[in-house]
Amino acid sequence: MQPENPESYSASSKAIWPTPAIPGQPGAHLGAAQADGADPDLSDEAPARSADAPSGLEETPDAEPTHGSELLDELRAQIAQFVILPSPEALDAVTLWVAATHLQPAWQHAPRLAVVGPAKRCGKSRLLDVLTETVHEPMLTINTTPAAIFRSITEENPPTLLVDEADTIFGTPKMAEKNEEMRGLLNAGHQRNRYVTRVVGNDHTPHRFATFAMAAIAGIGDLPDTVMDRAVVIRMRRRAEGEKVKPFRSRRDIPALHELRDRIAAWARPLMDEAANLEPDMPVEDRAADTWEPLVIVAELAGGHWPRLARVACTRMVAAEAAAEEDHPSGARILADIRRVFYAQREVDSLSTEELLHHLCQDPEAPWAEWGRGGLTARELSRMLREFDVRPGNVRMADRTQRKGYMRNKFLDAWRRYCPAVHPVDADTDPGSGSGFSEG
């Protein structure tokens, strides 16, 4: 049974997509590619996907289905029986992430799967139930200490960590401070060759413990930024009226999931060396590319329509998280809103701190009017912008007086780095990039 999922993530900017490969046969798929580029097993979803697909992707032909692609199709259908994911791309990403757990020794980075939702009963724990029966060597971490976890991780055969109710670990600053070692473990384990050193035995001999292991972390609300930045983020939501799923029954459903898990493992194991040597073209960069690379490699190994589906999911979901980061006050939201203020003021050279705060607090959809006890203050604004290397100074006003404020050209680099989609600026032609800032 394939439940109907809500709309896809928004399409991103134009991209040129590599042709998917057939495992072990570089270039051989070009002659055997399907001319129409249709999804052979997902025909009901094909119109929705292609309508929102990034420009150029719909012309990329799919390779012929393989045993690997059929296994992923089957896994995808099994997951969809029990959980409604927020989009087809999220379902594709979860499917690829599960398969990637069976190839962990091949990866340089171990992507986290952040399963978050705004409230209870969004399907987070049910998704973890399904993951527990399909991933490689699941290790549930309920009431498990970080010391016990890293003592359970081996470099040759790392388990897959499954953390439920993460809001009870990171939900408040006090909780987060108490569980700082767990957060450090989850961060370090994202990259290979990051160890923790502890003394062991009666003679207190220093010993290095491995931390590298894939992990799925579920909870209400966002996880710490450092964890979210290393994760494929699945934003769950409650089922709407008419959205049906199959109840999960251990006695009935676990044997079938285990049987599929074992077949996926048997398919993946012989491909370990090939997976370790693949360097696929990625549609994203930096840490996002590190996190998504194992999923794209699994898709390349499987062939069929999966290389295309993986890149669509990667592009859209990374773009969605970048947009969410811009909206988050602790992220680039303040930069994006200041960019909108300068744009609305016709790109003036400078604004006094008083003027800037006034315009920020006038936006009814922004958080700044209710920030703190009486709205955003000059001191708090300065503190937030200092993280982006933007500082106030003396600015010359229209009446020839000087006040404390901010020059527009001091924001240009930060705008291009952290909110490039909000009224883009060009350093070479920027009309407001002249001098006029007087430090003091």
PDB file of C-alpha atoms in Angstrom, residues 140-338:
ATOM      1  CA  LEU A 140      18.848   1.795  20.797  1.00  0.00           C
ATOM      2  CA  THR A 141      20.268   4.389  23.178  1.00  0.00           C
ATOM      3  CA  ILE A 142      17.382   4.726  25.656  1.00  0.00           C
ATOM      4  CA  ASN A 143      18.971   5.616  29.021  1.00  0.00           C
ATOM      5  CA  THR A 144      22.363   4.655  27.592  1.00  0.00           C
ATOM      6  CA  THR A 145      25.373   6.673  28.693  1.00  0.00           C
ATOM      7  CA  PRO A 146      27.785   8.140  26.142  1.00  0.00           C
ATOM      8  CA  ALA A 147      30.542   6.005  27.690  1.00  0.00           C
ATOM      9  CA  ALA A 148      28.567   2.833  26.970  1.00  0.00           C
ATOM     10  CA  ILE A 149      27.859   4.002  23.410  1.00  0.00           C
ATOM     11  CA  PHE A 150      31.419   4.718  22.335  1.00  0.00           C
ATOM     12  CA  ARG A 151      32.566   1.500  23.992  1.00  0.00           C
ATOM     13  CA  SER A 152      30.073  -0.302  21.723  1.00  0.00           C
ATOM     14  CA  ILE A 153      31.371   1.246  18.495  1.00  0.00           C
ATOM     15  CA  THR A 154      33.982  -0.646  16.496  1.00  0.00           C
ATOM     16  CA  GLU A 155      35.795   0.670  13.443  1.00  0.00           C
ATOM     17  CA  GLU A 156      35.334  -2.541  11.468  1.00  0.00           C
ATOM     18  CA  ASN A 157      31.595  -2.946  12.064  1.00  0.00           C
ATOM     19  CA  PRO A 158      29.974   0.135  13.633  1.00  0.00           C
ATOM     20  CA  PRO A 159      26.358  -0.138  14.801  1.00  0.00           C
ATOM     21  CA  THR A 160      23.558   2.218  13.784  1.00  0.00           C
ATOM     22  CA  LEU A 161      22.608   4.454  16.696  1.00  0.00           C
ATOM     23  CA  LEU A 162      18.897   5.116  17.242  1.00  0.00           C
ATOM     24  CA  VAL A 163      18.059   7.953  19.638  1.00  0.00           C
ATOM     25  CA  ASP A 164      14.378   8.577  20.425  1.00  0.00           C
ATOM     26  CA  GLU A 165      12.891  11.429  22.449  1.00  0.00           C
ATOM     27  CA  ALA A 166      15.954  13.587  21.877  1.00  0.00           C
ATOM     28  CA  ASP A 167      13.991  16.569  23.232  1.00  0.00           C
ATOM     29  CA  THR A 168      14.475  15.038  26.703  1.00  0.00           C
ATOM     30  CA  ILE A 169      18.232  15.242  26.067  1.00  0.00           C
ATOM     31  CA  PHE A 170      18.574  18.616  24.302  1.00  0.00           C
ATOM     32  CA  GLY A 171      15.176  20.262  24.889  1.00  0.00           C
ATOM     33  CA  THR A 172      16.313  22.981  27.315  1.00  0.00           C
ATOM     34  CA  PRO A 173      19.672  24.709  27.880  1.00  0.00           C
ATOM     35  CA  LYS A 174      19.956  22.928  31.218  1.00  0.00           C
ATOM     36  CA  MET A 175      19.306  19.527  29.604  1.00  0.00           C
ATOM     37  CA  ALA A 176      21.700  20.301  26.771  1.00  0.00           C
ATOM     38  CA  GLU A 177      24.438  21.295  29.214  1.00  0.00           C
ATOM     39  CA  LYS A 178      23.894  18.089  31.168  1.00  0.00           C
ATOM     40  CA  ASN A 179      24.129  16.024  27.963  1.00  0.00           C
ATOM     41  CA  GLU A 180      26.991  17.891  26.328  1.00  0.00           C
ATOM     42  CA  GLU A 181      29.011  14.676  26.087  1.00  0.00           C
ATOM     43  CA  MET A 182      26.231  13.036  24.049  1.00  0.00           C
ATOM     44  CA  ARG A 183      26.113  15.996  21.670  1.00  0.00           C
ATOM     45  CA  GLY A 184      29.892  15.855  21.323  1.00  0.00           C
ATOM     46  CA  LEU A 185      29.706  12.149  20.559  1.00  0.00           C
ATOM     47  CA  LEU A 186      27.052  12.683  17.864  1.00  0.00           C
ATOM     48  CA  ASN A 187      29.086  15.489  16.318  1.00  0.00           C
ATOM     49  CA  ALA A 188      32.414  13.638  16.371  1.00  0.00           C
ATOM     50  CA  GLY A 189      30.888  10.448  14.995  1.00  0.00           C
ATOM     51  CA  HIS A 190      29.889  12.199  11.780  1.00  0.00           C
ATOM     52  CA  GLN A 191      33.462  11.976  10.467  1.00  0.00           C
ATOM     53  CA  ARG A 192      35.813   9.025  10.376  1.00  0.00           C
ATOM     54  CA  ASN A 193      38.946   9.011  12.560  1.00  0.00           C
ATOM     55  CA  ARG A 194      37.512  11.231  15.292  1.00  0.00           C
ATOM     56  CA  TYR A 195      38.185   9.521  18.618  1.00  0.00           C
ATOM     57  CA  VAL A 196      37.526  10.096  22.286  1.00  0.00           C
ATOM     58  CA  THR A 197      40.252   9.226  24.781  1.00  0.00           C
ATOM     59  CA  ARG A 198      39.383   7.745  28.157  1.00  0.00           C
ATOM     60  CA  VAL A 199      41.421   6.032  30.857  1.00  0.00           C
ATOM     61  CA  VAL A 200      40.575   2.364  31.426  1.00  0.00           C
ATOM     62  CA  GLY A 201      41.542  -0.359  33.902  1.00  0.00           C
ATOM     63  CA  ASN A 202      42.969  -0.173  37.361  1.00  0.00           C
ATOM     64  CA  ASP A 203      46.152   1.438  36.070  1.00  0.00           C
ATOM     65  CA  HIS A 204      44.137   4.166  34.238  1.00  0.00           C
ATOM     66  CA  THR A 205      45.720   3.535  30.853  1.00  0.00           C
ATOM     67  CA  PRO A 206      44.620   6.054  28.175  1.00  0.00           C
ATOM     68  CA  HIS A 207      42.619   4.357  25.422  1.00  0.00           C
ATOM     69  CA  ARG A 208      41.158   5.725  22.184  1.00  0.00           C
ATOM     70  CA  PHE A 209      37.556   4.867  21.393  1.00  0.00           C
ATOM     71  CA  ALA A 210      36.016   5.167  17.935  1.00  0.00           C
ATOM     72  CA  THR A 211      32.942   7.378  17.507  1.00  0.00           C
ATOM     73  CA  PHE A 212      32.166   6.859  13.801  1.00  0.00           C
ATOM     74  CA  ALA A 213      28.642   5.490  13.363  1.00  0.00           C
ATOM     75  CA  MET A 214      25.478   6.482  11.538  1.00  0.00           C
ATOM     76  CA  ALA A 215      22.693   7.694  13.806  1.00  0.00           C
ATOM     77  CA  ALA A 216      18.974   8.439  13.591  1.00  0.00           C
ATOM     78  CA  ILE A 217      17.805  10.974  16.162  1.00  0.00           C
ATOM     79  CA  ALA A 218      14.110  11.713  16.760  1.00  0.00           C
ATOM     80  CA  GLY A 219      12.539  14.391  18.913  1.00  0.00           C
ATOM     81  CA  ILE A 220      10.110  17.276  19.235  1.00  0.00           C
ATOM     82  CA  GLY A 221      11.567  20.511  17.919  1.00  0.00           C
ATOM     83  CA  ASP A 222      14.922  21.065  16.278  1.00  0.00           C
ATOM     84  CA  LEU A 223      18.029  19.330  17.548  1.00  0.00           C
ATOM     85  CA  PRO A 224      21.162  21.363  18.396  1.00  0.00           C
ATOM     86  CA  ASP A 225      22.416  23.288  15.374  1.00  0.00           C
ATOM     87  CA  THR A 226      25.656  21.316  15.286  1.00  0.00           C
ATOM     88  CA  VAL A 227      23.681  18.063  14.977  1.00  0.00           C
ATOM     89  CA  MET A 228      21.179  19.423  12.425  1.00  0.00           C
ATOM     90  CA  ASP A 229      24.065  20.656  10.279  1.00  0.00           C
ATOM     91  CA  ARG A 230      25.339  17.077   9.986  1.00  0.00           C
ATOM     92  CA  ALA A 231      21.959  15.505   9.275  1.00  0.00           C
ATOM     93  CA  VAL A 232      19.503  14.616   6.578  1.00  0.00           C
ATOM     94  CA  VAL A 233      16.529  16.401   8.139  1.00  0.00           C
ATOM     95  CA  ILE A 234      13.068  14.806   8.024  1.00  0.00           C
ATOM     96  CA  ARG A 235      10.413  17.229   9.279  1.00  0.00           C
ATOM     97  CA  MET A 236       7.496  15.029  10.282  1.00  0.00           C
ATOM     98  CA  ARG A 237       3.920  16.215  10.749  1.00  0.00           C
ATOM     99  CA  ARG A 238       0.683  14.705  11.932  1.00  0.00           C
ATOM    100  CA  ARG A 239      -1.415  12.750   9.504  1.00  0.00           C
ATOM    101  CA  ALA A 240      -4.276  14.685   7.973  1.00  0.00           C
ATOM    102  CA  GLU A 241      -7.775  13.336   7.628  1.00  0.00           C
ATOM    103  CA  GLY A 242      -7.800  10.681   4.929  1.00  0.00           C
ATOM    104  CA  GLU A 243      -4.101   9.805   5.233  1.00  0.00           C
ATOM    105  CA  LYS A 244      -3.938   6.139   6.220  1.00  0.00           C
ATOM    106  CA  VAL A 245      -1.082   3.921   7.287  1.00  0.00           C
ATOM    107  CA  LYS A 246      -0.829   0.262   8.208  1.00  0.00           C
ATOM    108  CA  PRO A 247      -0.590  -0.420  11.972  1.00  0.00           C
ATOM    109  CA  PHE A 248       2.833  -1.758  12.954  1.00  0.00           C
ATOM    110  CA  ARG A 249       2.566  -5.206  14.587  1.00  0.00           C
ATOM    111  CA  SER A 250       5.832  -6.774  15.720  1.00  0.00           C
ATOM    112  CA  ARG A 251       4.862 -10.428  15.320  1.00  0.00           C
ATOM    113  CA  ARG A 252       3.431  -9.915  11.848  1.00  0.00           C
ATOM    114  CA  ASP A 253       5.687  -7.230  10.353  1.00  0.00           C
ATOM    115  CA  ILE A 254       9.179  -7.716  11.801  1.00  0.00           C
ATOM    116  CA  PRO A 255       9.925 -11.023   9.986  1.00  0.00           C
ATOM    117  CA  ALA A 256       9.207  -9.449   6.591  1.00  0.00           C
ATOM    118  CA  LEU A 257      11.328  -6.385   7.410  1.00  0.00           C
ATOM    119  CA  HIS A 258      14.201  -8.572   8.612  1.00  0.00           C
ATOM    120  CA  GLU A 259      14.024 -10.673   5.457  1.00  0.00           C
ATOM    121  CA  LEU A 260      14.252  -7.518   3.312  1.00  0.00           C
ATOM    122  CA  ARG A 261      17.035  -6.130   5.503  1.00  0.00           C
ATOM    123  CA  ASP A 262      19.074  -9.304   5.004  1.00  0.00           C
ATOM    124  CA  ARG A 263      18.617  -9.182   1.239  1.00  0.00           C
ATOM    125  CA  ILE A 264      19.756  -5.544   1.153  1.00  0.00           C
ATOM    126  CA  ALA A 265      22.807  -6.435   3.266  1.00  0.00           C
ATOM    127  CA  ALA A 266      23.639  -9.363   0.959  1.00  0.00           C
ATOM    128  CA  TRP A 267      23.432  -7.035  -2.051  1.00  0.00           C
ATOM    129  CA  ALA A 268      25.502  -4.303  -0.421  1.00  0.00           C
ATOM    130  CA  ARG A 269      28.380  -6.290   1.120  1.00  0.00           C
ATOM    131  CA  PRO A 270      30.118  -7.223  -2.150  1.00  0.00           C
ATOM    132  CA  LEU A 271      29.984  -3.564  -3.196  1.00  0.00           C
ATOM    133  CA  MET A 272      31.931  -2.281  -0.173  1.00  0.00           C
ATOM    134  CA  ASP A 273      35.175  -1.509  -2.023  1.00  0.00           C
ATOM    135  CA  GLU A 274      33.357   0.016  -4.968  1.00  0.00           C
ATOM    136  CA  ALA A 275      31.344   2.227  -2.614  1.00  0.00           C
ATOM    137  CA  ALA A 276      34.519   3.380  -0.863  1.00  0.00           C
ATOM    138  CA  ASN A 277      36.122   4.405  -4.167  1.00  0.00           C
ATOM    139  CA  LEU A 278      33.166   6.190  -5.765  1.00  0.00           C
ATOM    140  CA  GLU A 279      33.269   9.992  -5.864  1.00  0.00           C
ATOM    141  CA  PRO A 280      29.933  11.022  -7.384  1.00  0.00           C
ATOM    142  CA  ASP A 281      29.143  14.465  -8.726  1.00  0.00           C
ATOM    143  CA  MET A 282      27.151  16.190  -6.007  1.00  0.00           C
ATOM    144  CA  PRO A 283      24.490  18.883  -6.502  1.00  0.00           C
ATOM    145  CA  VAL A 284      25.451  20.552  -3.191  1.00  0.00           C
ATOM    146  CA  GLU A 285      28.702  21.576  -1.535  1.00  0.00           C
ATOM    147  CA  ASP A 286      30.619  21.570   1.738  1.00  0.00           C
ATOM    148  CA  ARG A 287      29.115  19.763   4.748  1.00  0.00           C
ATOM    149  CA  ALA A 288      25.841  19.108   2.926  1.00  0.00           C
ATOM    150  CA  ALA A 289      27.804  17.218   0.273  1.00  0.00           C
ATOM    151  CA  ASP A 290      29.670  15.255   2.957  1.00  0.00           C
ATOM    152  CA  THR A 291      26.383  14.288   4.592  1.00  0.00           C
ATOM    153  CA  TRP A 292      24.525  13.328   1.424  1.00  0.00           C
ATOM    154  CA  GLU A 293      27.401  11.613  -0.415  1.00  0.00           C
ATOM    155  CA  PRO A 294      26.766   8.118   1.063  1.00  0.00           C
ATOM    156  CA  LEU A 295      23.105   8.321  -0.019  1.00  0.00           C
ATOM    157  CA  VAL A 296      24.032   9.375  -3.550  1.00  0.00           C
ATOM    158  CA  ILE A 297      26.653   6.613  -3.753  1.00  0.00           C
ATOM    159  CA  VAL A 298      24.056   4.016  -2.723  1.00  0.00           C
ATOM    160  CA  ALA A 299      21.800   5.375  -5.466  1.00  0.00           C
ATOM    161  CA  GLU A 300      24.627   5.112  -8.018  1.00  0.00           C
ATOM    162  CA  LEU A 301      25.310   1.522  -6.993  1.00  0.00           C
ATOM    163  CA  ALA A 302      21.626   0.649  -7.294  1.00  0.00           C
ATOM    164  CA  GLY A 303      21.120   2.337 -10.665  1.00  0.00           C
ATOM    165  CA  GLY A 304      17.714   2.546 -12.293  1.00  0.00           C
ATOM    166  CA  HIS A 305      15.905   5.751 -11.374  1.00  0.00           C
ATOM    167  CA  TRP A 306      17.628   6.052  -7.973  1.00  0.00           C
ATOM    168  CA  PRO A 307      20.585   8.301  -9.008  1.00  0.00           C
ATOM    169  CA  ARG A 308      18.074  10.891 -10.214  1.00  0.00           C
ATOM    170  CA  LEU A 309      15.780  10.516  -7.192  1.00  0.00           C
ATOM    171  CA  ALA A 310      18.731  10.866  -4.815  1.00  0.00           C
ATOM    172  CA  ARG A 311      19.917  14.119  -6.371  1.00  0.00           C
ATOM    173  CA  VAL A 312      16.414  15.580  -6.480  1.00  0.00           C
ATOM    174  CA  ALA A 313      15.951  14.749  -2.788  1.00  0.00           C
ATOM    175  CA  CYS A 314      19.381  16.145  -1.916  1.00  0.00           C
ATOM    176  CA  THR A 315      18.862  19.432  -3.771  1.00  0.00           C
ATOM    177  CA  ARG A 316      15.363  20.126  -2.519  1.00  0.00           C
ATOM    178  CA  MET A 317      15.864  19.082   1.084  1.00  0.00           C
ATOM    179  CA  VAL A 318      19.147  20.973   1.485  1.00  0.00           C
ATOM    180  CA  ALA A 319      17.502  24.066  -0.034  1.00  0.00           C
ATOM    181  CA  ALA A 320      14.547  23.694   2.343  1.00  0.00           C
ATOM    182  CA  GLU A 321      16.864  23.561   5.356  1.00  0.00           C
ATOM    183  CA  ALA A 322      18.817  26.570   4.115  1.00  0.00           C
ATOM    184  CA  ALA A 323      15.544  28.506   3.899  1.00  0.00           C
ATOM    185  CA  ALA A 324      14.574  27.326   7.385  1.00  0.00           C
ATOM    186  CA  GLU A 325      17.944  28.495   8.712  1.00  0.00           C
ATOM    187  CA  GLU A 326      17.331  31.975   7.298  1.00  0.00           C
ATOM    188  CA  ASP A 327      14.024  32.074   9.180  1.00  0.00           C
ATOM    189  CA  HIS A 328      15.567  30.986  12.473  1.00  0.00           C
ATOM    190  CA  PRO A 329      16.513  33.901  14.748  1.00  0.00           C
ATOM    191  CA  SER A 330      19.620  32.113  15.981  1.00  0.00           C
ATOM    192  CA  GLY A 331      20.821  31.610  12.410  1.00  0.00           C
ATOM    193  CA  ALA A 332      20.881  33.971   9.455  1.00  0.00           C
ATOM    194  CA  ARG A 333      17.389  35.419  10.024  1.00  0.00           C
ATOM    195  CA  ILE A 334      18.754  38.696  11.359  1.00  0.00           C
ATOM    196  CA  LEU A 335      20.978  39.128   8.279  1.00  0.00           C
ATOM    197  CA  ALA A 336      18.108  38.352   5.915  1.00  0.00           C
ATOM    198  CA  ASP A 337      15.793  40.850   7.620  1.00  0.00           C
ATOM    199  CA  ILE A 338      18.460  43.576   7.619  1.00  0.00           C
TER     200      ILE A 338
END
